[in-house]
């Protein structure tokens, strides 16, 4: 198998709890020991409820925040060991797209100016005479009309702005793209358009994609692999698509909560009971010992309350951090 | 003569003045909502759903020109003086918006905010209002309502805030609840609960509901009827189940195909790249012609559009296109 273009090993990010002043403030672990590898052309969907640490993990993987422990490797080289030119080069290889494109687009820059700047940054500030052509090529790649090169961010719809943000990320010639909820603020038709752009970038450029989305069916149907995060930990990593059912009670809770048009109920109202308690999303501040999901879990056993289970392979490319669920699962190897 | 419906919208249009031609945000919209009826307004971003809702409320900015009629039990609200309109809003209407933090007052406890509405609309005394507020907060299943009533909005999670907002909207005992993307900012796990809660309260209290969303999958959960809106116009309307099971307008079909649950696996997603029409210069006839796979010259002829599939089921498309689509056939 090829070497991962982006990998994290035993990554930990520690933060001070809000309000906890000085040295005595409590520590939180938005990322509490995560390992994940992306190879060229991979698409991994990272999902879970709000506050689970998805954005923190995504930012650490994009080199935008330094981990407290563990390693981030870009094309096999550890980010923390690199300096100067090599560090800049490694950073360029991993680009990030955010939920709110206005955060990454300067309101005083036209689309062309923003894309030129990104192109130049990719080659240490040098311009090239055919940069205008490249700008048009990038716009075409994200499905936007070349006429938009002269547009300002405020003149575009949210979906268009997001596609410009992706074009900007692609201008740097990355090997991996980390997209944090890129479609959360968009309607469903714009979402499909933005995801199509990510899909073709992956296919055409062999880009590795980490797509963060709280929407279970989005990651499930769009990505080749799905990683489910709960209070700083991956609780299940599984193949995408429809063939492999999720096994972790938390993944099943997420899947069951998705409103669906089919089959239609006879009257408006809830369809099936949740396999656990949905309740309010949990907080890192009150993370329990043992399996962090146990207070909401229908399968919880005594050991779940005290011991944190390992993320164990239950079938090919399917990892699960839940011994009771693993015991119930049909064995395929 | 049959009694007038609770709300009847007749040929409503909203345009915004600005530089150049006015933005025609809503064009020729008509529908009726009976007492205790539930209707979902569905469509993509910029389609005019929120502007339509604001037009019903009478809360549009001064740059907006409204024409047509909004009849409340037969009385035209558009013609009503602002003072009376305000009184109508205060006692007949509940409003829940997407962003609960923006809608709640940050310096008042949630209990006091709900109580304020009760004192104003029902004339309750301070103590009685406070007690009634706690029971309303319990009705929206805010956990530990009595204690939570003393919390400020920022102390609550998104789901709890949306419950508190729902309680505030119910304080006046409204006959119509307007909910514009009420769960868009919530986690999926909480979203389902808040929607089910809203549907249950609407039923239990016999309120009418206008539910605005871009997600068709949410519709059968809360509403009996669906109205699909594109570029300021209603393009399809009918019982929610019929619209979802036998969509007749090409745009409704596109909305359904955009649902993740209907996506092809790992492949390109169905999404036309063409933008919607320019709201300053909408084309004659059907506004969807720019994206429609079945478009033909007759689509530009307003008088050729329109098909009644049933008494309560209308489609603003050519009969030779919408008819076959509703039967699951491919139009010739
Ligand atoms: N700089 C920080 N200081 C203190 N706490 C932080 C910091 N960054 C993150 N956290 C904590 O980590 C938790 C996880 O945050 P993160 O944004 O990574 O979650 P998420 O899964 O992306 O959630 P969402 O779906 O809401 O975007 C937050 O709830 C917060 O409590
Ligand atoms: N105050 C305003 N002045 C000028 N144009 C406006 C104003 N408010 C809305 N519009 C325009 O009216 C049209 C309809 O907007 P509206 O907000 O109703 O869409 P929507 O269907 O609610 O979309 P979304 O799903 O994004 O909320 C858009 O073209 C919008 O730009
Ligand atoms: S009227 Fe024409 S353009 Fe409009 S939806 Fe029907 S077939 Fe398509
Ligand atoms: Mg996040
Ligand atoms: Mg809106």
XYZ file of C-alpha atoms in Angstrom, chain A residues 48-50 143 160 163 186-193 195-197 199-200 203 214-218 220-224 240-242 253-254 257-262 264-271 274 278-281 296, chain B residues 43-45 143 157-160 163 186-193 195-196 203 214-218 220-224 241 244-245 254-256 258-275 291:
110
model
C -20.250 13.022 15.340
C -22.239 15.467 17.419
C -21.287 19.025 18.246
C -17.752 24.688 -11.836
C -20.396 30.036 -4.944
C -16.471 26.883 -4.372
C -25.811 25.529 2.427
C -29.111 24.194 1.143
C -29.204 20.663 -0.196
C -28.819 21.525 -3.877
C -25.787 23.750 -3.200
C -24.408 21.034 -0.956
C -24.539 18.526 -3.801
C -22.734 20.973 -6.104
C -19.485 17.936 -2.913
C -19.306 17.246 -6.644
C -16.438 19.719 -6.844
C -15.291 14.567 -5.783
C -13.804 15.662 -9.094
C -10.568 11.957 -8.936
C -22.200 16.197 11.410
C -24.602 14.701 8.844
C -24.402 10.934 8.959
C -25.861 10.215 5.480
C -23.475 12.717 3.896
C -21.872 7.539 4.731
C -22.853 7.898 1.101
C -20.127 10.255 -0.086
C -16.983 8.886 1.570
C -15.095 5.610 1.221
C -18.575 4.010 3.667
C -21.438 3.009 1.419
C -24.532 1.014 2.211
C -27.916 6.561 17.278
C -26.582 9.061 14.723
C -31.723 10.303 14.162
C -31.610 11.301 10.504
C -35.019 12.352 9.248
C -35.952 10.467 6.127
C -38.619 10.690 3.448
C -38.939 6.934 3.147
C -43.352 7.442 4.971
C -45.156 7.250 8.277
C -48.931 7.150 8.203
C -49.105 10.308 10.281
C -46.595 13.008 11.115
C -44.528 11.992 14.084
C -41.500 10.023 15.202
C -40.640 6.835 13.339
C -33.504 5.461 19.301
C -30.482 10.845 22.520
C -30.764 13.610 25.131
C -28.573 16.668 24.980
C -25.210 16.300 23.253
C -26.391 7.070 26.925
C -37.314 25.243 -1.439
C -33.702 26.170 -1.962
C -31.854 29.152 -0.614
C -35.052 19.346 31.598
C -27.277 24.281 24.864
C -28.623 24.933 21.370
C -31.421 22.404 21.771
C -32.483 23.815 25.142
C -37.097 24.737 23.415
C -29.010 21.954 15.889
C -27.288 18.591 16.025
C -29.183 15.860 14.163
C -29.866 13.982 17.363
C -31.475 17.049 18.910
C -33.097 18.169 15.663
C -35.367 15.141 15.537
C -36.493 15.667 19.122
C -39.213 18.694 15.510
C -41.239 15.941 17.123
C -51.412 19.004 17.478
C -34.957 23.594 2.596
C -34.929 19.942 3.645
C -37.816 17.876 2.275
C -36.931 15.035 4.626
C -38.151 17.086 7.592
C -43.514 14.543 6.731
C -42.368 14.739 10.327
C -44.278 17.937 11.043
C -46.666 18.888 8.257
C -49.623 17.378 6.428
C -46.959 12.374 1.175
C -42.863 13.245 -1.898
C -44.119 9.973 -3.347
C -34.498 17.784 -8.021
C -35.075 18.619 -4.332
C -35.760 14.963 -3.605
C -30.559 16.192 -3.515
C -31.444 14.339 -0.291
C -28.341 12.442 0.858
C -30.454 9.321 1.391
C -31.180 9.293 -2.354
C -27.622 9.953 -3.503
C -25.819 7.424 -5.648
C -23.004 5.784 -3.690
C -19.545 7.331 -4.136
C -20.516 8.820 -7.485
C -21.385 12.248 -8.826
C -24.415 13.730 -7.151
C -27.369 14.917 -9.178
C -27.174 18.706 -9.173
C -27.718 21.033 -12.083
C -25.021 23.677 -12.221
C -27.211 26.397 -13.706
C -28.019 29.160 -11.227
C -32.361 24.119 -15.175
